[in-house]
XYZ file of C-alpha atoms in Angstrom:
529
model
C 108.064 -31.800 -4.042
C 111.430 -30.305 -3.082
C 113.739 -29.547 -5.995
C 116.630 -31.984 -6.466
C 120.049 -31.007 -5.269
C 122.879 -30.387 -7.688
C 124.332 -33.796 -6.904
C 120.978 -35.476 -7.478
C 120.554 -33.647 -10.773
C 123.856 -35.084 -11.886
C 122.800 -38.556 -10.887
C 119.107 -38.945 -11.649
C 119.066 -37.523 -15.164
C 116.578 -40.187 -16.191
C 114.486 -42.724 -14.332
C 115.981 -46.171 -14.131
C 113.692 -49.066 -14.774
C 114.484 -52.261 -12.935
C 113.939 -55.792 -14.067
C 114.302 -58.786 -11.779
C 114.883 -62.286 -12.992
C 111.916 -64.249 -11.660
C 114.072 -67.258 -10.865
C 117.183 -66.094 -9.036
C 116.499 -62.414 -8.347
C 119.503 -61.130 -10.264
C 119.021 -57.577 -11.447
C 119.566 -55.909 -14.768
C 118.782 -52.365 -15.780
C 116.537 -51.464 -18.679
C 116.653 -47.963 -20.132
C 118.820 -46.846 -17.235
C 120.712 -43.613 -17.415
C 124.503 -43.897 -17.721
C 124.815 -41.811 -14.566
C 122.756 -44.266 -12.539
C 124.420 -47.395 -13.866
C 127.826 -45.873 -13.194
C 127.190 -44.404 -9.738
C 129.923 -46.517 -8.145
C 132.423 -45.076 -10.605
C 131.130 -41.542 -10.178
C 131.696 -41.732 -6.399
C 134.958 -43.680 -6.013
C 135.568 -42.276 -2.530
C 132.455 -44.006 -1.172
C 133.321 -47.433 0.196
C 130.053 -49.343 -0.170
C 130.847 -52.028 2.411
C 131.916 -49.421 4.955
C 128.832 -47.336 4.193
C 126.522 -50.318 4.756
C 128.219 -51.082 8.071
C 127.666 -47.465 9.044
C 123.972 -47.751 8.169
C 123.666 -51.094 9.961
C 125.091 -49.641 13.163
C 122.822 -46.616 13.013
C 119.537 -48.209 11.882
C 119.206 -51.850 12.957
C 120.341 -51.867 16.627
C 118.241 -48.856 17.595
C 114.948 -50.081 16.183
C 115.694 -53.578 17.517
C 116.184 -52.234 21.059
C 113.023 -50.168 20.787
C 110.988 -53.141 19.601
C 112.480 -55.416 22.248
C 111.233 -53.032 24.937
C 107.871 -52.617 23.203
C 107.249 -56.350 22.922
C 108.279 -56.950 26.524
C 105.694 -54.387 27.610
C 103.080 -56.129 25.489
C 103.554 -59.774 26.480
C 104.855 -59.638 30.046
C 101.247 -60.196 31.113
C 101.776 -63.871 30.207
C 104.406 -64.099 32.937
C 102.447 -61.941 35.372
C 99.497 -64.333 35.296
C 101.578 -66.915 37.173
C 101.987 -64.554 40.161
C 98.421 -64.131 41.486
C 97.459 -61.700 38.718
C 93.976 -63.150 38.205
C 93.336 -63.517 41.911
C 94.298 -59.928 42.795
C 92.143 -58.438 40.030
C 89.342 -60.938 40.775
C 89.238 -62.104 37.152
C 86.779 -64.873 36.460
C 85.873 -67.000 33.449
C 87.388 -65.592 30.259
C 87.983 -62.062 31.591
C 91.761 -62.470 31.269
C 91.350 -63.432 27.605
C 89.030 -60.454 27.086
C 91.690 -58.152 28.497
C 94.199 -59.540 26.005
C 91.751 -58.997 23.134
C 91.074 -55.343 24.005
C 94.710 -54.533 23.205
C 94.226 -55.473 19.557
C 91.168 -53.324 18.808
C 93.028 -49.976 18.628
C 96.205 -51.780 17.564
C 94.545 -53.029 14.374
C 92.479 -49.920 13.608
C 95.298 -47.374 13.889
C 98.067 -49.117 11.908
C 97.506 -47.293 8.603
C 96.755 -43.853 10.169
C 99.923 -44.207 12.218
C 102.124 -44.711 9.137
C 100.565 -41.580 7.672
C 101.573 -39.724 10.851
C 105.050 -41.272 10.553
C 105.549 -39.568 7.198
C 104.269 -36.269 8.576
C 106.288 -36.190 11.820
C 109.372 -38.191 10.697
C 110.453 -41.495 12.300
C 112.809 -39.924 14.855
C 109.856 -38.017 16.326
C 106.915 -40.403 15.953
C 108.495 -43.685 17.065
C 110.092 -42.336 20.303
C 106.804 -40.591 21.132
C 104.940 -43.892 20.795
C 107.530 -45.581 22.974
C 107.318 -42.949 25.698
C 103.540 -43.292 25.942
C 103.351 -47.092 25.983
C 106.116 -47.289 28.574
C 104.200 -45.051 30.955
C 101.011 -47.052 30.399
C 102.829 -50.307 31.200
C 103.912 -48.910 34.564
C 100.336 -47.831 35.317
C 99.167 -51.347 34.432
C 101.083 -52.523 37.475
C 98.698 -50.530 39.690
C 95.445 -51.903 38.239
C 92.977 -52.916 40.957
C 90.240 -54.669 39.008
C 89.095 -55.940 35.615
C 88.165 -52.425 34.456
C 91.635 -51.084 35.190
C 93.242 -54.003 33.378
C 91.050 -53.503 30.292
C 91.662 -49.735 30.224
C 95.429 -50.218 30.453
C 95.420 -52.814 27.667
C 93.298 -50.585 25.396
C 95.585 -47.576 25.683
C 98.665 -49.791 25.421
C 97.333 -51.064 22.086
C 96.635 -47.519 20.946
C 100.155 -46.361 21.819
C 101.833 -49.371 20.209
C 99.705 -49.332 17.031
C 102.197 -47.341 15.006
C 105.384 -48.753 16.387
C 105.978 -52.061 14.634
C 104.707 -51.069 11.148
C 106.653 -47.823 11.458
C 109.869 -49.711 12.195
C 109.259 -52.154 9.327
C 108.505 -49.310 6.946
C 111.656 -47.441 7.974
C 113.790 -50.562 7.597
C 112.423 -51.275 4.113
C 113.490 -47.822 2.913
C 117.185 -48.339 3.715
C 118.049 -51.704 2.166
C 117.842 -53.392 -1.205
C 115.729 -56.502 -1.426
C 118.657 -58.885 -1.762
C 120.210 -57.722 1.508
C 117.118 -56.915 3.569
C 116.179 -60.306 5.018
C 119.038 -60.559 7.515
C 118.204 -57.097 8.828
C 114.487 -57.843 9.007
C 115.087 -61.099 10.825
C 117.502 -59.571 13.331
C 115.015 -56.782 14.022
C 112.069 -59.149 14.263
C 114.047 -61.469 16.522
C 113.693 -58.785 19.163
C 110.389 -60.536 19.866
C 112.249 -63.827 20.282
C 114.717 -62.226 22.667
C 111.830 -60.539 24.470
C 110.237 -63.931 25.049
C 113.465 -65.297 26.482
C 114.287 -62.242 28.584
C 110.688 -62.040 29.746
C 110.914 -65.470 31.336
C 114.263 -64.727 32.972
C 113.137 -61.358 34.284
C 109.840 -62.694 35.553
C 111.609 -65.489 37.432
C 113.889 -62.910 39.098
C 111.370 -60.136 39.689
C 108.762 -62.652 40.813
C 110.924 -63.245 43.888
C 109.843 -59.786 45.033
C 106.445 -61.324 45.712
C 105.106 -59.717 48.905
C 107.532 -56.765 49.019
C 105.642 -53.693 50.256
C 102.462 -55.707 50.052
C 102.672 -56.132 46.268
C 102.460 -59.498 44.589
C 105.177 -60.372 42.073
C 103.027 -59.586 39.029
C 102.901 -55.885 39.937
C 106.703 -55.707 40.104
C 106.891 -57.358 36.656
C 104.989 -54.402 35.194
C 106.567 -51.697 37.372
C 110.183 -52.822 37.065
C 110.018 -54.857 33.846
C 112.606 -53.893 31.271
C 114.707 -51.769 33.625
C 116.138 -54.935 35.144
C 117.158 -56.054 31.679
C 119.206 -52.912 31.099
C 120.425 -52.138 34.606
C 121.029 -55.711 35.732
C 118.848 -55.059 38.758
C 117.700 -58.258 40.374
C 116.002 -58.526 43.747
C 119.354 -58.810 45.493
C 120.505 -55.458 44.082
C 117.376 -53.395 44.645
C 117.241 -51.454 47.888
C 113.942 -50.845 49.611
C 114.218 -47.129 48.925
C 114.581 -47.781 45.197
C 111.622 -50.129 45.195
C 109.431 -47.687 47.103
C 110.396 -44.371 45.540
C 111.393 -45.033 41.914
C 109.717 -46.827 39.030
C 112.753 -47.622 36.887
C 110.797 -48.821 33.848
C 109.156 -45.444 33.449
C 112.532 -43.745 33.821
C 114.150 -46.181 31.402
C 111.447 -45.627 28.814
C 111.844 -41.863 29.046
C 115.628 -42.090 28.746
C 115.548 -44.498 25.785
C 112.830 -42.460 24.065
C 114.888 -39.278 24.439
C 118.013 -41.016 23.125
C 116.011 -42.394 20.202
C 114.848 -38.893 19.291
C 118.463 -37.877 18.674
C 119.825 -41.189 17.355
C 117.029 -42.825 15.353
C 117.491 -42.114 11.628
C 114.828 -40.880 9.262
C 114.726 -41.877 5.582
C 117.935 -41.947 3.482
C 117.197 -38.635 1.756
C 116.876 -36.968 5.195
C 119.945 -38.511 6.844
C 122.079 -35.641 8.150
C 124.645 -38.095 9.527
C 125.612 -39.148 5.991
C 127.947 -37.102 3.815
C 126.398 -35.614 0.662
C 128.003 -38.196 -1.626
C 127.069 -41.055 0.743
C 123.455 -39.904 0.832
C 123.169 -39.859 -2.950
C 125.035 -43.181 -3.185
C 122.474 -44.823 -0.889
C 119.594 -43.340 -2.869
C 121.149 -44.532 -6.121
C 121.582 -48.141 -5.022
C 117.973 -48.211 -3.780
C 116.831 -46.575 -7.031
C 118.667 -49.284 -8.933
C 116.696 -51.940 -7.045
C 113.128 -50.599 -6.856
C 113.065 -47.233 -8.631
C 112.567 -43.750 -7.205
C 110.980 -43.690 -3.732
C 109.034 -40.434 -4.293
C 109.316 -39.699 -0.596
C 108.111 -36.110 -0.914
C 104.776 -36.954 -2.537
C 101.880 -36.418 -0.094
C 100.138 -39.510 1.238
C 96.371 -39.112 0.915
C 93.261 -41.203 1.565
C 92.923 -41.639 -2.198
C 96.407 -43.174 -2.276
C 95.351 -45.615 0.446
C 92.315 -46.783 -1.532
C 94.351 -47.088 -4.741
C 96.942 -49.322 -3.085
C 94.372 -51.503 -1.328
C 92.587 -52.161 -4.639
C 95.596 -54.155 -5.884
C 94.596 -57.866 -5.634
C 98.150 -58.852 -4.641
C 97.893 -56.838 -1.428
C 95.554 -59.356 0.237
C 98.180 -62.108 0.324
C 100.559 -60.195 2.612
C 98.018 -59.726 5.428
C 96.790 -63.322 5.112
C 100.321 -64.760 5.342
C 101.044 -62.635 8.392
C 97.695 -63.463 10.009
C 98.380 -67.175 9.605
C 101.682 -67.008 11.447
C 100.785 -64.409 14.050
C 98.138 -66.617 15.658
C 100.720 -69.248 16.722
C 103.230 -66.494 17.537
C 100.879 -64.751 19.975
C 99.536 -68.049 21.290
C 103.088 -69.037 22.159
C 103.905 -65.644 23.711
C 100.763 -65.487 25.833
C 100.211 -69.121 26.797
C 103.523 -71.039 26.636
C 104.183 -70.431 30.376
C 100.643 -71.597 31.180
C 101.071 -74.734 29.051
C 104.426 -75.447 30.682
C 102.899 -75.183 34.115
C 100.479 -78.008 33.240
C 103.553 -80.265 33.076
C 103.771 -80.003 36.875
C 106.612 -77.483 37.267
C 106.862 -74.754 39.898
C 106.248 -71.132 38.918
C 109.942 -70.177 38.852
C 110.993 -73.347 36.998
C 108.199 -72.751 34.485
C 109.563 -69.277 33.777
C 113.094 -70.619 33.324
C 111.965 -73.457 31.027
C 110.311 -70.913 28.729
C 113.692 -69.352 27.884
C 115.636 -72.042 25.888
C 113.096 -72.368 23.030
C 113.465 -68.672 22.284
C 117.258 -68.894 22.252
C 117.146 -71.725 19.711
C 114.565 -69.851 17.645
C 116.782 -66.766 17.461
C 119.712 -68.774 16.076
C 117.552 -70.649 13.572
C 115.850 -67.442 12.413
C 119.186 -65.837 11.575
C 120.307 -68.975 9.689
C 117.104 -68.881 7.637
C 117.598 -65.165 6.953
C 121.163 -65.659 5.733
C 120.078 -68.529 3.473
C 117.172 -66.490 2.106
C 119.386 -63.526 1.224
C 122.050 -65.821 -0.240
C 119.604 -67.654 -2.506
C 117.473 -64.525 -3.132
C 114.353 -66.573 -2.511
C 111.605 -66.123 0.059
C 108.769 -68.535 -0.732
C 110.526 -71.790 0.120
C 111.568 -70.489 3.557
C 108.029 -69.406 4.393
C 106.731 -72.876 3.536
C 109.587 -74.510 5.478
C 108.704 -72.512 8.601
C 105.051 -73.439 8.246
C 105.805 -77.158 7.958
C 108.074 -77.074 11.019
C 105.380 -75.330 13.084
C 102.788 -77.866 11.915
C 105.031 -80.718 13.058
C 105.185 -79.189 16.537
C 101.419 -78.810 16.749
C 100.806 -82.374 15.591
C 102.925 -83.600 18.521
C 101.033 -81.384 20.973
C 97.702 -82.586 19.590
C 98.391 -86.329 19.848
C 100.886 -86.673 22.727
C 99.550 -86.065 26.249
C 101.555 -88.429 28.445
C 105.177 -87.560 27.622
C 106.150 -84.161 29.018
C 109.655 -84.338 27.536
C 108.285 -84.760 24.016
C 105.643 -82.084 24.634
C 108.341 -79.702 25.829
C 110.314 -80.511 22.685
C 107.262 -79.547 20.622
C 107.288 -76.157 22.369
C 110.738 -75.705 20.828
C 109.542 -76.702 17.368
C 106.478 -74.426 17.145
C 108.283 -71.067 17.595
C 111.212 -72.409 15.564
C 108.903 -72.640 12.548
C 106.446 -69.795 13.067
C 108.867 -67.130 14.305
C 111.490 -67.889 11.640
C 108.889 -67.571 8.861
C 107.292 -64.325 10.065
C 110.194 -61.971 9.221
C 110.504 -63.639 5.803
C 106.812 -62.936 5.177
C 107.285 -59.308 6.223
C 110.424 -58.736 4.171
C 109.144 -60.563 1.084
C 105.881 -58.673 0.887
C 107.028 -55.223 1.976
C 110.209 -54.944 -0.078
C 108.335 -56.126 -3.163
C 106.260 -52.952 -2.950
C 107.768 -50.004 -4.831
C 107.582 -46.329 -3.754
C 106.991 -44.811 -0.328
C 103.230 -44.784 -0.786
C 102.820 -48.450 -1.568
C 105.244 -49.543 1.153
C 103.758 -47.313 3.836
C 100.212 -48.453 3.115
C 101.035 -52.079 2.309
C 103.151 -52.476 5.449
C 100.456 -51.041 7.692
C 97.751 -53.129 5.980
C 99.757 -56.330 6.389
C 100.546 -55.768 10.048
C 97.195 -54.187 10.926
C 95.049 -56.917 9.394
C 97.453 -59.620 10.487
C 97.198 -58.565 14.115
C 93.564 -59.601 14.148
C 95.292 -62.892 14.835
C 96.088 -61.571 18.285
C 92.374 -61.491 19.058
C 91.999 -65.070 17.846
C 95.046 -66.228 19.808
C 93.743 -64.632 23.006
C 90.645 -66.848 22.931
C 92.370 -69.985 21.648
C 93.641 -71.328 24.964
C 90.857 -71.178 27.539
C 91.121 -72.384 31.125
C 88.324 -74.908 30.585
C 90.416 -76.659 27.904
C 93.390 -77.249 30.229
C 95.579 -79.297 30.229
C 95.212 -80.725 26.702
C 94.109 -77.516 24.937
C 92.880 -79.446 21.886
C 90.802 -76.493 20.522
C 93.768 -74.124 20.870
C 96.199 -76.367 19.052
C 93.620 -77.086 16.339
C 93.020 -73.380 15.743
C 96.757 -72.813 15.420
C 97.087 -75.650 12.912
C 94.332 -74.107 10.791
C 96.028 -70.720 10.698
C 99.462 -72.120 9.869
C 97.824 -73.892 6.924
C 96.249 -70.545 5.940
C 99.707 -68.946 5.982
C 101.223 -71.643 3.775
C 98.316 -71.552 1.301
C 98.486 -67.750 1.146
C 102.242 -67.908 0.549
C 101.596 -70.290 -2.353
C 98.997 -67.883 -3.733
C 101.329 -64.890 -3.485
C 104.212 -66.830 -5.030
C 102.111 -67.962 -7.989
C 100.693 -64.459 -8.470
C 104.014 -62.599 -8.550
C 105.637 -65.374 -10.590
C 102.819 -65.093 -13.148
C 103.188 -61.295 -13.173
C 106.942 -61.549 -13.753
C 106.489 -63.993 -16.632
C 103.727 -61.883 -18.151
C 105.997 -58.840 -18.122
C 108.905 -60.893 -19.484
C 106.764 -62.054 -22.406
C 105.633 -58.514 -23.136
C 109.240 -57.268 -23.070
C 110.383 -60.125 -25.341
C 107.597 -59.320 -27.810
C 108.737 -55.706 -27.938
C 105.473 -54.337 -26.507
C 105.826 -50.626 -25.773
C 104.185 -49.385 -22.582
C 104.303 -45.697 -23.626
C 104.770 -44.599 -20.010
C 106.745 -41.498 -19.173
C 109.513 -41.711 -16.544
C 107.245 -39.799 -14.153
C 104.417 -42.305 -14.639
C 106.772 -45.246 -14.095
C 107.930 -43.746 -10.811
C 104.361 -43.278 -9.610
C 103.460 -46.871 -10.482
C 106.240 -48.315 -8.308
C 106.076 -52.107 -8.514
C 103.135 -51.823 -10.955
C 105.601 -50.498 -13.525
C 105.713 -53.107 -16.351
C 109.519 -53.071 -16.179
C 109.580 -54.023 -12.468
C 110.195 -57.625 -11.378
C 109.120 -59.143 -8.048
C 111.160 -61.306 -5.701
C 109.874 -64.819 -5.356
């Protein structure tokens, strides 16, 4: 471990132990050093509000843009399928669904190893590298000629993207206190919502290139893709030379990846763009909330096993799994479901946009309310109940396309607003770099098994009612709600148990070093509920 700087020595004389009220999340410090409690007084020149705005501008927009591009690359296949994708690749039966599933095999398996690499290479190196690779693979996907090419492209796309989302979540969790994190998580996660909306708009525009240079529209969706989003390039603006000689998405990915290398921040203790007093101020306020991060401790396989042995860890992946099945089902199959209502291809793409716009607004309202009340559980359950209402309509109504379309608003409204709450609640409740890095990757890695389930939920033979698909989604939303109840009861019980021990004057006889290593397992730590 690197020795502390002179400023840090003056600040972290002792380890602060944090207690959280299990009801409203208000914090109080137990056995805290005077230096830590008084850090705002010790650094009067640091304007906390201005500092947080500075961090917001540097951290949140960049990772949100990166994830927007990543998710577009991942799900634009749902729009491509409307433009002769299956016919050109001669896909039969469930081969399209199999291609979707292949993506998740490396994506699930390499989540935890990727977060280990993230700590070794630093976020500003690892995340742009991942982005560069998956952008190039997306372009190559546009030149697939058969089922084998499609499967190969999806496999390597999953491998390249495996570390991206958990890495971004992990990085985000290391910059913000729990009481202020939800709005940032939700804005970042809403990149997927925006990607769904932009994907439909872009596909409707790029799809008009159908037949240009002998390529069907689906190939242009992969080749051009996100470049049109950034450059404003629609079919009317693209010259034939540009279409024939340049693949803007590949160029865009390279440019954004290079920019990210120089702009994307690492962890607070490594931030060269913060002044010395600002850096320590940020570390102190995080220390006040969850204790010392112990960023410089090596992350080993033994650490991974130790974290995964904690019974509480299972609830995070189960909550995420329950919501990710409807999230991926909606991303992959909403255009297909809409087309069963009798709309044209272009109109179908355009009708897929408004639900995402409404979901984005609702998600940010939920996030603000969650941070304001300092509660998470109730908003997870609320999202689950809203999604269930949408699926009930889709299950029982088959002769009213207006009501069915309304249900396609309700489903993402519930599922996509609850997902960032699940992520933030679980991940920020984990103390120390080790537990967050491993817990985040475990939650997202295991949860993304839901992508495999979603890919086989809506089969062509079940069209147009898709009763099995909707039923599967209902079951997993119920799983998410039940898991949220289990996690809530577990952490609430743990908080009360620790409160009783503290009230009885039970001594834990742990040294400051041992408390730091324990993270949220420290008896003086209190979980958010």
